[in-house]
Amino acid sequence: MDKFLIRGGRPLQGKIEIGGAKNSALPCLAATLLTAETVTLHNVPYVKDLITQRRLLEDLGATVLTPELRTHKVTAKNVTLFEAPYELVKTMRASVLALGPLLGRFGQAKVSLPGGCAIGTRPIDLHLKAFEQLGAQVSLEKGDVVARAPKGRLVGSDVDFETVTVTGTENVMMAAALATGRTVIRNAAMEPEIEDLADLLNKMGARIKGAGTPQIDIEGVDELGSAEHTIIPDRIETGTFIVAAAITDGELEIKGCRPDHLVAVIDKLREAGVSIEELNPSTLLVKREPSGLKSRDVTTEPHPKFPTDMQAQYMALMTQAEGTSVIIETIFENRFMHASEMKRMGADIQISGSSAVVRGRAQLVGAPVLASDLRASASLVLAGLAAGGETLIDRVYHIDRGYETIVRKLRSVGADIERIKEDVTQPTNDAAETAGAAVAIGTVVDNPSPS
Ligand code: UD1
């Protein structure tokens, strides 16, 4: 398993370009299953989860061409299989996004039930209940969810989610796009990725209104067709690099981002003493305020509030702020595994249930640490950049799932970070990083992580 070696204490300086949003590209690729015609997606990040999603599409019988590294042309004309097997679902929970489109277009789908993961139990009961409301018969057979539309087609209905669910909303939107009649989703997730998926579906001929608000109206259509779409920038990668500038006391120009997609994060970081200047609608200039970092409490909540996917990175920053902060995680029940690793580096963090109390201004010292999930890995990279001495992060396959060429990007702004490839027993430089991530697709991942 590859590791990252970081020699911390260097302020980052320079320009960083943000890639496409992983959490938008995943459902958009799944949506290509809804039509026999070709759908072209641009700005698909070259990360392991997207390589896994592509493999899933190909296993089902779709053809995927990549005329350019980040452009996927998918033609799901000859879909011969209607299932996402356990081998894929266990490495990437987002494979459940195949359920909605398969059920919507073919009236049948089988997806292995995701098990527990590093950050909690994470059921898909709300997805399944919603499919039943659309007329599907859903059963569990030998660990697989089997769903069928009795007359071959789903029937539009009211779906009222008791908890806000991002992939649940996406799955229902895709399934209902081809149902007969009208579907209304209430208490829908409002993430920018939901809006991006709805944009793509509407370009394909769907009739969806209200995406980005708590109520989404979908008028089912008989078929969908070809479309071309560019994936939105990754707001969590953007937030991670904002923290990178602040935690190293550097100055980064972050380009190609959508600040309007991370208003709660920017507001909170400004309160905490980070200067974030909007140079233009897609570029931010980030550095610390001269008065320094201040501790500020935060609670994770569904969009548009502070995202759980930025909680770990924010915690890393709070270890360096003046005062004490309380971080409350309300989305996932076991999402503080990075805290114990940061404590090994000298952080002062006390966990009690869903709260973490972080006493700031800790002198972080490099140590060997273990990445437990995608965003936890990012937070350890941030802590390593701020720490004195060497930090060795193990299990970085988690970070390869969602951050494109993070080593190359960080090195380009002055970080001392390298990937240690265990099998080769010598460091690789950044140019090889992408290839490393691609090869790592074969790696067995024991715990699918969420983001
Ligand atoms: C998505 C994101 C992930 C992010 C999360 C919350 C993708 C691929 N992943 O994950 O990065 O951390 O949103 O913003 O977009 N729940 C149920 N039953 C269900 C579905 C969800 O109880 O059927 C619960 C979950 O356990 C969790 C909460 O609802 O406590 C929210 O989960 P959800 O929004 O569904 O997360 P994901 O869509 O899996």
CSV table of C-alpha atoms and ligand atoms in Angstrom, one decimal:
chain,number,residue,atom,x,y,z
A,1,MET,CA,0.0,0.0,0.0
A,2,ASP,CA,1.3,3.4,-0.9
A,3,LYS,CA,2.2,6.0,1.7
A,4,PHE,CA,2.7,9.8,1.7
A,5,LEU,CA,5.8,11.2,3.3
A,6,ILE,CA,5.4,14.8,4.3
A,7,ARG,CA,8.1,17.2,5.7
A,8,GLY,CA,6.0,19.9,7.1
A,9,GLY,CA,6.4,23.5,8.1
A,10,ARG,CA,6.5,25.1,4.7
A,11,PRO,CA,4.0,27.9,3.8
A,12,LEU,CA,2.3,27.0,0.5
A,13,GLN,CA,2.5,29.7,-2.2
A,14,GLY,CA,1.2,29.8,-5.7
A,15,LYS,CA,-1.8,28.8,-7.8
A,16,ILE,CA,-3.9,25.6,-7.6
A,17,GLU,CA,-6.5,24.5,-10.2
A,18,ILE,CA,-9.6,22.7,-9.0
A,19,GLY,CA,-10.9,19.6,-10.7
A,20,GLY,CA,-14.4,18.3,-11.4
A,21,ALA,CA,-16.6,17.3,-8.5
A,22,LYS,CA,-16.3,13.6,-7.8
A,23,ASN,CA,-19.7,13.5,-6.1
A,24,SER,CA,-21.3,15.0,-9.2
A,25,ALA,CA,-19.4,12.9,-11.8
A,26,LEU,CA,-20.5,9.7,-10.0
A,27,PRO,CA,-24.3,10.2,-10.4
A,28,CYS,CA,-23.8,11.8,-13.8
A,29,LEU,CA,-22.0,8.7,-15.1
A,30,ALA,CA,-24.7,6.5,-13.6
A,31,ALA,CA,-27.3,8.7,-15.4
A,32,THR,CA,-25.8,7.7,-18.8
A,33,LEU,CA,-27.5,4.3,-18.2
A,34,LEU,CA,-30.9,6.0,-18.8
A,35,THR,CA,-30.5,6.3,-22.5
A,36,ALA,CA,-29.3,4.2,-25.5
A,37,GLU,CA,-27.8,7.3,-27.0
A,38,THR,CA,-24.3,8.7,-26.3
A,39,VAL,CA,-23.8,11.1,-23.4
A,40,THR,CA,-20.6,13.1,-23.2
A,41,LEU,CA,-19.3,14.3,-19.9
A,42,HIS,CA,-16.4,16.8,-19.5
A,43,ASN,CA,-14.4,17.6,-16.5
A,44,VAL,CA,-14.7,14.1,-15.0
A,45,PRO,CA,-11.9,14.0,-12.3
A,46,TYR,CA,-9.3,11.3,-12.9
A,47,VAL,CA,-9.7,9.6,-9.5
A,48,LYS,CA,-10.1,6.0,-8.5
A,49,ASP,CA,-13.8,6.2,-7.7
A,50,LEU,CA,-14.5,7.4,-11.2
A,51,ILE,CA,-12.4,4.6,-12.7
A,52,THR,CA,-14.5,2.2,-10.6
A,53,GLN,CA,-17.7,3.8,-11.8
A,54,ARG,CA,-16.5,3.5,-15.4
A,55,ARG,CA,-15.8,-0.2,-14.8
A,56,LEU,CA,-19.3,-0.7,-13.4
A,57,LEU,CA,-20.8,0.8,-16.6
A,58,GLU,CA,-18.6,-1.4,-18.8
A,59,ASP,CA,-19.5,-4.5,-16.8
A,60,LEU,CA,-23.2,-3.7,-17.4
A,61,GLY,CA,-22.5,-3.6,-21.2
A,62,ALA,CA,-22.0,0.2,-21.8
A,63,THR,CA,-19.2,1.4,-24.0
A,64,VAL,CA,-17.1,4.2,-22.5
A,65,LEU,CA,-14.7,6.2,-24.7
A,66,THR,CA,-12.2,8.8,-23.3
A,67,PRO,CA,-11.1,10.9,-26.2
A,68,GLU,CA,-9.4,13.1,-23.6
A,69,LEU,CA,-8.4,12.1,-20.0
A,70,ARG,CA,-11.3,14.0,-18.4
A,71,THR,CA,-14.0,13.5,-21.1
A,72,HIS,CA,-16.1,10.4,-21.0
A,73,LYS,CA,-18.4,9.4,-23.9
A,74,VAL,CA,-20.8,6.7,-22.7
A,75,THR,CA,-23.2,4.7,-24.9
A,76,ALA,CA,-25.4,2.4,-22.9
A,77,LYS,CA,-27.1,0.9,-25.9
A,78,ASN,CA,-26.4,-2.7,-25.2
A,79,VAL,CA,-26.9,-3.1,-21.5
A,80,THR,CA,-27.0,-6.8,-20.9
A,81,LEU,CA,-26.6,-7.0,-17.1
A,82,PHE,CA,-28.8,-5.2,-14.6
A,83,GLU,CA,-26.7,-5.5,-11.4
A,84,ALA,CA,-23.9,-3.9,-9.5
A,85,PRO,CA,-21.9,-6.8,-7.9
A,86,TYR,CA,-20.6,-7.0,-4.4
A,87,GLU,CA,-16.9,-6.7,-5.6
A,88,LEU,CA,-17.7,-3.2,-6.8
A,89,VAL,CA,-20.1,-2.1,-4.1
A,90,LYS,CA,-17.7,-3.1,-1.4
A,91,THR,CA,-15.0,-0.9,-2.8
A,92,MET,CA,-17.3,2.0,-3.6
A,93,ARG,CA,-20.7,2.6,-1.9
A,94,ALA,CA,-21.7,5.0,-4.7
A,95,SER,CA,-22.2,2.0,-7.0
A,96,VAL,CA,-25.8,2.0,-5.5
A,97,LEU,CA,-26.4,4.9,-7.9
A,98,ALA,CA,-26.8,2.3,-10.6
A,99,LEU,CA,-30.1,1.2,-9.0
A,100,GLY,CA,-32.2,4.2,-10.0
A,101,PRO,CA,-31.3,4.4,-13.7
A,102,LEU,CA,-31.5,0.6,-14.2
A,103,LEU,CA,-34.9,0.4,-12.5
A,104,GLY,CA,-36.1,3.5,-14.4
A,105,ARG,CA,-35.1,2.3,-17.8
A,106,PHE,CA,-35.3,-1.5,-17.7
A,107,GLY,CA,-37.7,-2.0,-14.8
A,108,GLN,CA,-35.2,-4.2,-13.0
A,109,ALA,CA,-32.1,-3.9,-11.0
A,110,LYS,CA,-30.0,-5.8,-8.5
A,111,VAL,CA,-27.4,-4.2,-6.3
A,112,SER,CA,-25.4,-5.7,-3.6
A,113,LEU,CA,-26.3,-4.2,-0.2
A,114,PRO,CA,-23.5,-2.1,1.0
A,115,GLY,CA,-22.2,-3.3,4.4
A,116,GLY,CA,-20.9,-1.1,7.2
A,117,CYS,CA,-18.2,1.3,6.5
A,118,ALA,CA,-15.4,3.2,8.2
A,119,ILE,CA,-17.8,6.0,9.3
A,120,GLY,CA,-20.9,4.1,10.3
A,121,THR,CA,-23.7,1.8,9.2
A,122,ARG,CA,-24.9,3.9,6.3
A,123,PRO,CA,-28.1,2.0,5.2
A,124,ILE,CA,-29.9,2.6,1.9
A,125,ASP,CA,-33.4,1.9,3.4
A,126,LEU,CA,-34.6,5.3,2.3
A,127,HIS,CA,-33.6,4.7,-1.3
A,128,LEU,CA,-35.5,1.4,-1.3
A,129,LYS,CA,-38.6,2.8,0.4
A,130,ALA,CA,-38.8,5.5,-2.2
A,131,PHE,CA,-38.5,3.0,-5.0
A,132,GLU,CA,-41.4,1.1,-3.4
A,133,GLN,CA,-43.4,4.3,-3.4
A,134,LEU,CA,-42.7,4.5,-7.2
A,135,GLY,CA,-44.3,1.0,-7.5
A,136,ALA,CA,-41.2,-1.2,-7.4
A,137,GLN,CA,-41.2,-4.5,-5.6
A,138,VAL,CA,-38.0,-4.7,-3.5
A,139,SER,CA,-36.6,-7.8,-1.9
A,140,LEU,CA,-33.3,-8.9,-0.3
A,141,GLU,CA,-31.9,-12.0,-1.8
A,142,LYS,CA,-28.5,-13.4,-0.6
A,143,GLY,CA,-27.2,-10.0,0.3
A,144,ASP,CA,-28.5,-8.3,-2.9
A,145,VAL,CA,-31.2,-5.8,-3.2
A,146,VAL,CA,-33.5,-6.9,-6.1
A,147,ALA,CA,-35.9,-4.3,-7.4
A,148,ARG,CA,-38.5,-4.8,-10.1
A,149,ALA,CA,-41.2,-2.6,-11.6
A,150,PRO,CA,-44.1,-5.1,-12.0
A,151,LYS,CA,-45.4,-3.6,-15.3
A,152,GLY,CA,-41.9,-2.8,-16.5
A,153,ARG,CA,-42.2,0.8,-15.6
A,154,LEU,CA,-42.2,2.8,-12.4
A,155,VAL,CA,-45.2,5.0,-11.6
A,156,GLY,CA,-44.7,8.7,-10.5
A,157,SER,CA,-45.6,9.3,-6.8
A,158,ASP,CA,-44.9,11.4,-3.8
A,159,VAL,CA,-41.6,10.7,-2.0
A,160,ASP,CA,-41.1,12.3,1.3
A,161,PHE,CA,-37.7,11.6,2.7
A,162,GLU,CA,-37.6,11.4,6.5
A,163,THR,CA,-33.9,12.2,6.5
A,164,VAL,CA,-32.1,14.3,3.9
A,165,THR,CA,-30.1,11.9,1.7
A,166,VAL,CA,-27.9,12.9,-1.2
A,167,THR,CA,-27.5,9.7,-3.2
A,168,GLY,CA,-31.1,8.8,-2.2
A,169,THR,CA,-32.4,12.0,-3.9
A,170,GLU,CA,-30.2,11.3,-6.9
A,171,ASN,CA,-31.4,7.7,-7.3
A,172,VAL,CA,-35.0,8.7,-7.1
A,173,MET,CA,-34.5,11.6,-9.5
A,174,MET,CA,-33.0,9.3,-12.1
A,175,ALA,CA,-35.6,6.5,-11.6
A,176,ALA,CA,-38.5,9.0,-11.8
A,177,ALA,CA,-37.2,10.7,-14.9
A,178,LEU,CA,-38.5,7.7,-16.9
A,179,ALA,CA,-41.6,6.8,-14.7
A,180,THR,CA,-45.1,7.5,-15.9
A,181,GLY,CA,-46.6,10.6,-14.5
A,182,ARG,CA,-45.4,13.1,-11.9
A,183,THR,CA,-43.1,12.5,-8.9
A,184,VAL,CA,-42.6,15.0,-6.1
A,185,ILE,CA,-39.6,14.6,-3.9
A,186,ARG,CA,-40.0,16.4,-0.5
A,187,ASN,CA,-37.2,17.0,2.0
A,188,ALA,CA,-34.8,16.5,-1.0
A,189,ALA,CA,-31.1,17.1,-0.6
A,190,MET,CA,-30.1,20.5,-1.9
A,191,GLU,CA,-26.4,19.9,-2.7
A,192,PRO,CA,-24.9,21.5,-5.8
A,193,GLU,CA,-24.3,18.0,-7.1
A,194,ILE,CA,-28.1,17.4,-7.1
A,195,GLU,CA,-28.5,20.5,-9.3
A,196,ASP,CA,-25.7,19.4,-11.6
A,197,LEU,CA,-27.3,16.0,-12.1
A,198,ALA,CA,-30.7,17.6,-12.8
A,199,ASP,CA,-29.1,19.9,-15.4
A,200,LEU,CA,-27.6,16.8,-17.1
A,201,LEU,CA,-30.9,14.9,-17.0
A,202,ASN,CA,-32.8,17.9,-18.4
A,203,LYS,CA,-30.3,18.2,-21.2
A,204,MET,CA,-31.1,14.5,-21.9
A,205,GLY,CA,-34.8,15.4,-22.2
A,206,ALA,CA,-36.0,14.9,-18.6
A,207,ARG,CA,-38.5,17.4,-17.1
A,208,ILE,CA,-37.2,18.2,-13.6
A,209,LYS,CA,-37.8,21.4,-11.7
A,210,GLY,CA,-36.8,22.6,-8.3
A,211,ALA,CA,-33.4,20.8,-7.9
A,212,GLY,CA,-31.4,22.7,-5.3
A,213,THR,CA,-34.5,23.3,-3.2
A,214,PRO,CA,-36.3,21.0,-0.7
A,215,GLN,CA,-38.9,20.1,-3.3
A,216,ILE,CA,-38.1,18.5,-6.7
A,217,ASP,CA,-40.9,18.0,-9.3
A,218,ILE,CA,-40.3,15.4,-12.0
A,219,GLU,CA,-42.7,14.9,-14.9
A,220,GLY,CA,-41.8,11.4,-16.3
A,221,VAL,CA,-40.9,11.1,-20.0
A,222,ASP,CA,-41.0,8.1,-22.3
A,223,GLU,CA,-37.3,8.2,-23.2
A,224,LEU,CA,-34.1,10.2,-22.8
A,225,GLY,CA,-31.5,11.0,-25.4
A,226,SER,CA,-27.9,12.2,-25.9
A,227,ALA,CA,-26.5,15.2,-24.2
A,228,GLU,CA,-23.2,17.0,-23.5
A,229,HIS,CA,-22.4,18.3,-20.0
A,230,THR,CA,-19.5,19.7,-18.0
A,231,ILE,CA,-19.2,18.6,-14.4
A,232,ILE,CA,-19.1,21.4,-11.8
A,233,PRO,CA,-15.9,22.1,-9.8
A,234,ASP,CA,-15.3,20.1,-6.6
A,235,ARG,CA,-16.3,22.2,-3.7
A,236,ILE,CA,-14.7,19.9,-1.1
A,237,GLU,CA,-11.3,20.0,-2.9
A,238,THR,CA,-11.7,23.8,-3.0
A,239,GLY,CA,-12.4,23.8,0.8
A,240,THR,CA,-9.4,21.5,1.4
A,241,PHE,CA,-7.0,23.8,-0.4
A,242,ILE,CA,-8.4,26.9,1.4
A,243,VAL,CA,-7.5,25.1,4.7
A,244,ALA,CA,-4.1,24.2,3.2
A,245,ALA,CA,-3.2,27.8,2.6
A,246,ALA,CA,-4.4,28.8,6.1
A,247,ILE,CA,-2.9,26.0,8.1
A,248,THR,CA,0.6,26.5,6.5
A,249,ASP,CA,0.3,30.3,6.8
A,250,GLY,CA,0.8,30.5,3.1
A,251,GLU,CA,-1.0,32.2,0.2
A,252,LEU,CA,-2.9,30.3,-2.5
A,253,GLU,CA,-4.8,31.5,-5.5
A,254,ILE,CA,-7.4,28.8,-6.0
A,255,LYS,CA,-8.7,28.8,-9.6
A,256,GLY,CA,-11.6,27.2,-11.5
A,257,CYS,CA,-13.8,26.9,-8.4
A,258,ARG,CA,-17.4,27.9,-7.5
A,259,PRO,CA,-17.3,29.9,-4.3
A,260,ASP,CA,-21.1,30.1,-4.3
A,261,HIS,CA,-21.1,26.3,-3.7
A,262,LEU,CA,-19.3,26.5,-0.4
A,263,VAL,CA,-20.7,29.6,1.2
A,264,ALA,CA,-21.0,28.1,4.7
A,265,VAL,CA,-17.4,26.8,4.6
A,266,ILE,CA,-16.1,30.2,3.4
A,267,ASP,CA,-18.1,32.1,6.0
A,268,LYS,CA,-16.9,29.8,8.8
A,269,LEU,CA,-13.3,30.0,7.7
A,270,ARG,CA,-13.5,33.8,7.5
A,271,GLU,CA,-14.8,33.9,11.1
A,272,ALA,CA,-11.9,31.7,12.1
A,273,GLY,CA,-9.4,34.2,10.8
A,274,VAL,CA,-8.8,33.1,7.2
A,275,SER,CA,-8.8,35.9,4.6
A,276,ILE,CA,-10.7,34.7,1.5
A,277,GLU,CA,-10.8,37.2,-1.3
A,278,GLU,CA,-12.9,36.6,-4.4
A,279,LEU,CA,-10.7,37.8,-7.3
A,280,ASN,CA,-13.4,36.8,-9.8
A,281,PRO,CA,-16.4,34.4,-9.7
A,282,SER,CA,-14.1,31.4,-10.1
A,283,THR,CA,-10.9,32.5,-8.3
A,284,LEU,CA,-10.1,32.9,-4.6
A,285,LEU,CA,-7.0,34.4,-3.0
A,286,VAL,CA,-6.5,32.8,0.5
A,287,LYS,CA,-4.2,33.6,3.3
A,288,ARG,CA,-4.3,34.0,7.1
A,289,GLU,CA,-5.6,37.3,8.6
A,290,PRO,CA,-2.7,39.1,10.3
A,291,SER,CA,-4.5,38.6,13.6
A,292,GLY,CA,-4.1,34.9,13.2
A,293,LEU,CA,-6.4,31.8,13.4
A,294,LYS,CA,-9.2,31.8,16.0
A,295,SER,CA,-11.2,28.9,17.3
A,296,ARG,CA,-14.8,28.8,16.1
A,297,ASP,CA,-17.4,26.0,16.8
A,298,VAL,CA,-19.0,24.2,13.9
A,299,THR,CA,-21.8,21.7,13.4
A,300,THR,CA,-22.1,19.6,10.2
A,301,GLU,CA,-25.5,19.7,8.5
A,302,PRO,CA,-26.9,19.1,5.1
A,303,HIS,CA,-26.3,21.7,2.4
A,304,PRO,CA,-26.4,24.7,2.4
A,305,LYS,CA,-24.9,24.3,5.9
A,306,PHE,CA,-21.4,23.2,6.8
A,307,PRO,CA,-20.7,19.9,5.0
A,308,THR,CA,-19.6,16.7,6.9
A,309,ASP,CA,-17.0,16.2,4.1
A,310,MET,CA,-15.1,19.3,5.4
A,311,GLN,CA,-15.3,18.4,9.1
A,312,ALA,CA,-12.0,16.6,9.3
A,313,GLN,CA,-10.1,19.3,7.4
A,314,TYR,CA,-11.6,21.9,9.6
A,315,MET,CA,-10.6,20.0,12.7
A,316,ALA,CA,-7.0,20.0,11.5
A,317,LEU,CA,-7.2,23.8,11.2
A,318,MET,CA,-8.7,24.2,14.6
A,319,THR,CA,-5.7,22.4,16.2
A,320,GLN,CA,-3.7,25.5,15.1
A,321,ALA,CA,-6.2,28.2,16.2
A,322,GLU,CA,-6.2,30.4,19.3
A,323,GLY,CA,-8.7,29.1,21.9
A,324,THR,CA,-11.0,26.0,22.1
A,325,SER,CA,-13.6,24.9,19.5
A,326,VAL,CA,-16.4,22.4,19.6
A,327,ILE,CA,-17.0,20.4,16.4
A,328,ILE,CA,-20.3,18.5,16.2
A,329,GLU,CA,-20.9,15.9,13.6
A,330,THR,CA,-24.6,15.3,12.9
A,331,ILE,CA,-24.5,13.3,9.6
A,332,PHE,CA,-22.4,10.2,10.3
A,333,GLU,CA,-22.0,8.5,13.7
A,334,ASN,CA,-18.4,7.4,13.5
A,335,ARG,CA,-16.6,10.2,11.7
A,336,PHE,CA,-13.9,11.2,14.1
A,337,MET,CA,-11.3,8.6,13.3
A,338,HIS,CA,-8.8,11.2,12.1
A,339,ALA,CA,-8.9,12.7,15.7
A,340,SER,CA,-6.9,9.9,17.2
A,341,GLU,CA,-4.3,10.1,14.5
A,342,MET,CA,-4.0,13.9,14.9
A,343,LYS,CA,-3.6,13.3,18.7
A,344,ARG,CA,-0.6,11.1,17.8
A,345,MET,CA,0.9,14.2,16.2
A,346,GLY,CA,0.3,16.3,19.4
A,347,ALA,CA,-3.2,17.6,18.8
A,348,ASP,CA,-5.3,18.2,21.9
A,349,ILE,CA,-8.7,16.7,21.0
A,350,GLN,CA,-11.4,15.1,23.2
A,351,ILE,CA,-14.2,13.2,21.7
A,352,SER,CA,-17.5,12.6,23.4
A,353,GLY,CA,-20.1,11.0,21.2
A,354,SER,CA,-20.8,13.3,18.3
A,355,SER,CA,-18.7,16.2,19.7
A,356,ALA,CA,-15.1,16.9,19.5
A,357,VAL,CA,-13.4,19.6,21.7
A,358,VAL,CA,-10.3,20.9,20.1
A,359,ARG,CA,-7.8,23.0,22.1
A,360,GLY,CA,-5.8,25.0,19.7
A,361,ARG,CA,-2.3,26.2,19.2
A,362,ALA,CA,-1.0,22.6,19.5
A,363,GLN,CA,2.6,22.1,18.4
A,364,LEU,CA,2.1,19.3,15.8
A,365,VAL,CA,5.0,17.0,15.3
A,366,GLY,CA,5.2,14.6,12.4
A,367,ALA,CA,4.4,10.9,13.2
A,368,PRO,CA,3.4,7.8,11.3
A,369,VAL,CA,-0.4,7.9,11.0
A,370,LEU,CA,-3.1,5.8,9.3
A,371,ALA,CA,-5.8,7.2,6.9
A,372,SER,CA,-9.2,5.7,7.6
A,373,ASP,CA,-11.4,7.3,5.0
A,374,LEU,CA,-11.2,9.8,2.1
A,375,ARG,CA,-11.6,13.1,4.0
A,376,ALA,CA,-9.8,11.8,7.1
A,377,SER,CA,-6.8,11.3,4.8
A,378,ALA,CA,-7.0,14.8,3.5
A,379,SER,CA,-7.1,16.1,7.1
A,380,LEU,CA,-3.9,14.2,7.9
A,381,VAL,CA,-2.2,15.6,4.9
A,382,LEU,CA,-3.1,19.1,6.2
A,383,ALA,CA,-1.9,18.3,9.7
A,384,GLY,CA,1.3,16.9,8.2
A,385,LEU,CA,1.9,20.1,6.2
A,386,ALA,CA,1.6,22.1,9.4
A,387,ALA,CA,3.6,19.8,11.6
A,388,GLY,CA,7.3,20.0,12.3
A,389,GLY,CA,9.3,16.9,11.1
A,390,GLU,CA,8.2,14.0,9.0
A,391,THR,CA,4.7,12.6,8.8
A,392,LEU,CA,4.2,9.2,7.1
A,393,ILE,CA,0.6,8.6,6.1
A,394,ASP,CA,-0.3,5.0,5.5
A,395,ARG,CA,-3.3,3.7,3.4
A,396,VAL,CA,-3.4,6.6,1.0
A,397,TYR,CA,-5.5,4.6,-1.4
A,398,HIS,CA,-8.4,6.4,0.4
A,399,ILE,CA,-7.2,9.7,-0.8
A,400,ASP,CA,-6.7,8.4,-4.4
A,401,ARG,CA,-10.4,7.7,-4.4
A,402,GLY,CA,-11.3,11.4,-4.5
A,403,TYR,CA,-8.4,13.9,-4.8
A,404,GLU,CA,-6.8,14.1,-8.3
A,405,THR,CA,-3.0,14.3,-8.3
A,406,ILE,CA,-2.9,15.8,-4.8
A,407,VAL,CA,0.8,15.2,-4.5
A,408,ARG,CA,1.5,17.0,-7.8
A,409,LYS,CA,-0.7,19.9,-6.9
A,410,LEU,CA,0.7,20.4,-3.4
A,411,ARG,CA,4.3,20.1,-4.7
A,412,SER,CA,3.6,22.8,-7.3
A,413,VAL,CA,2.9,25.2,-4.5
A,414,GLY,CA,5.9,24.3,-2.4
A,415,ALA,CA,4.9,21.4,-0.2
A,416,ASP,CA,7.5,18.8,0.6
A,417,ILE,CA,5.4,15.7,0.0
A,418,GLU,CA,6.1,12.5,-1.9
A,419,ARG,CA,4.3,9.2,-2.6
A,420,ILE,CA,6.2,6.1,-1.4
A,421,LYS,CA,5.2,3.1,-3.5
A,422,GLU,CA,5.5,0.1,-1.3
A,423,ASP,CA,6.0,-2.5,-4.1
A,424,VAL,CA,8.8,-0.4,-5.8
A,425,THR,CA,10.3,0.6,-2.4
A,426,GLN,CA,11.3,4.0,-3.8
A,427,PRO,CA,9.6,7.3,-3.9
A,428,THR,CA,7.7,8.2,-7.1
A,429,ASN,CA,7.5,11.8,-8.3
A,430,ASP,CA,4.3,13.5,-9.0
A,431,ALA,CA,4.2,12.9,-12.7
A,432,ALA,CA,3.7,9.2,-12.0
A,433,GLU,CA,1.0,10.0,-9.4
A,434,THR,CA,-2.0,9.7,-11.7
A,435,ALA,CA,-0.8,6.4,-13.1
A,436,GLY,CA,-0.3,5.2,-9.5
A,437,ALA,CA,-3.8,6.0,-8.7
A,438,ALA,CA,-5.1,4.2,-11.8
A,439,VAL,CA,-3.1,1.1,-11.0
A,440,ALA,CA,-4.4,1.2,-7.5
A,441,ILE,CA,-7.8,0.4,-8.8
A,442,GLY,CA,-7.1,-3.3,-8.2
A,443,THR,CA,-6.3,-2.6,-4.6
A,444,VAL,CA,-8.7,-4.3,-2.2
A,445,VAL,CA,-10.4,-1.7,-0.1
A,446,ASP,CA,-11.7,-3.1,3.2
A,447,ASN,CA,-14.1,-0.3,4.1
A,448,PRO,CA,-15.9,1.8,1.6
A,449,SER,CA,-15.9,5.3,2.7
A,450,PRO,CA,-18.5,7.9,2.0
A,451,SER,CA,-17.2,10.7,0.1
B,1,UD1,C1,-23.2,11.7,0.1
B,1,UD1,C2,-21.8,11.9,-0.4
B,1,UD1,C3,-20.8,12.0,0.8
B,1,UD1,C4,-21.3,12.9,1.9
B,1,UD1,C5,-22.8,12.6,2.3
B,1,UD1,C6,-23.4,13.6,3.2
B,1,UD1,C7,-21.7,11.0,-2.6
B,1,UD1,C8,-21.2,10.0,-3.5
B,1,UD1,N1,-21.4,10.9,-1.3
B,1,UD1,O1,-23.2,10.3,0.7
B,1,UD1,O2,-19.6,12.4,0.3
B,1,UD1,O3,-20.5,12.7,3.0
B,1,UD1,O4,-23.6,12.6,1.1
B,1,UD1,O5,-23.3,14.9,2.7
B,1,UD1,O6,-22.3,12.0,-3.0
B,1,UD1,N2,-29.3,7.5,5.5
B,1,UD1,C9,-30.1,6.5,6.0
B,1,UD1,N3,-30.8,5.8,5.0
B,1,UD1,C10,-30.6,5.9,3.7
B,1,UD1,C11,-29.7,6.9,3.2
B,1,UD1,C12,-29.1,7.7,4.2
B,1,UD1,O7,-30.3,6.4,7.2
B,1,UD1,O8,-31.2,5.2,2.9
B,1,UD1,C13,-28.5,8.4,6.5
B,1,UD1,C14,-27.0,8.1,6.4
B,1,UD1,O9,-26.7,7.0,7.2
B,1,UD1,C15,-26.5,9.4,6.9
B,1,UD1,C16,-27.5,10.4,6.4
B,1,UD1,O10,-28.7,9.7,6.1
B,1,UD1,O11,-26.6,9.5,8.3
B,1,UD1,C17,-27.1,11.2,5.1
B,1,UD1,O12,-26.5,10.2,4.2
B,1,UD1,P1,-26.6,10.5,2.6
B,1,UD1,O13,-26.9,11.9,2.3
B,1,UD1,O14,-27.4,9.5,2.0
B,1,UD1,O15,-25.0,10.2,2.2
B,1,UD1,P2,-24.6,9.6,0.9
B,1,UD1,O16,-25.5,10.0,-0.2
B,1,UD1,O17,-24.3,8.2,1.1
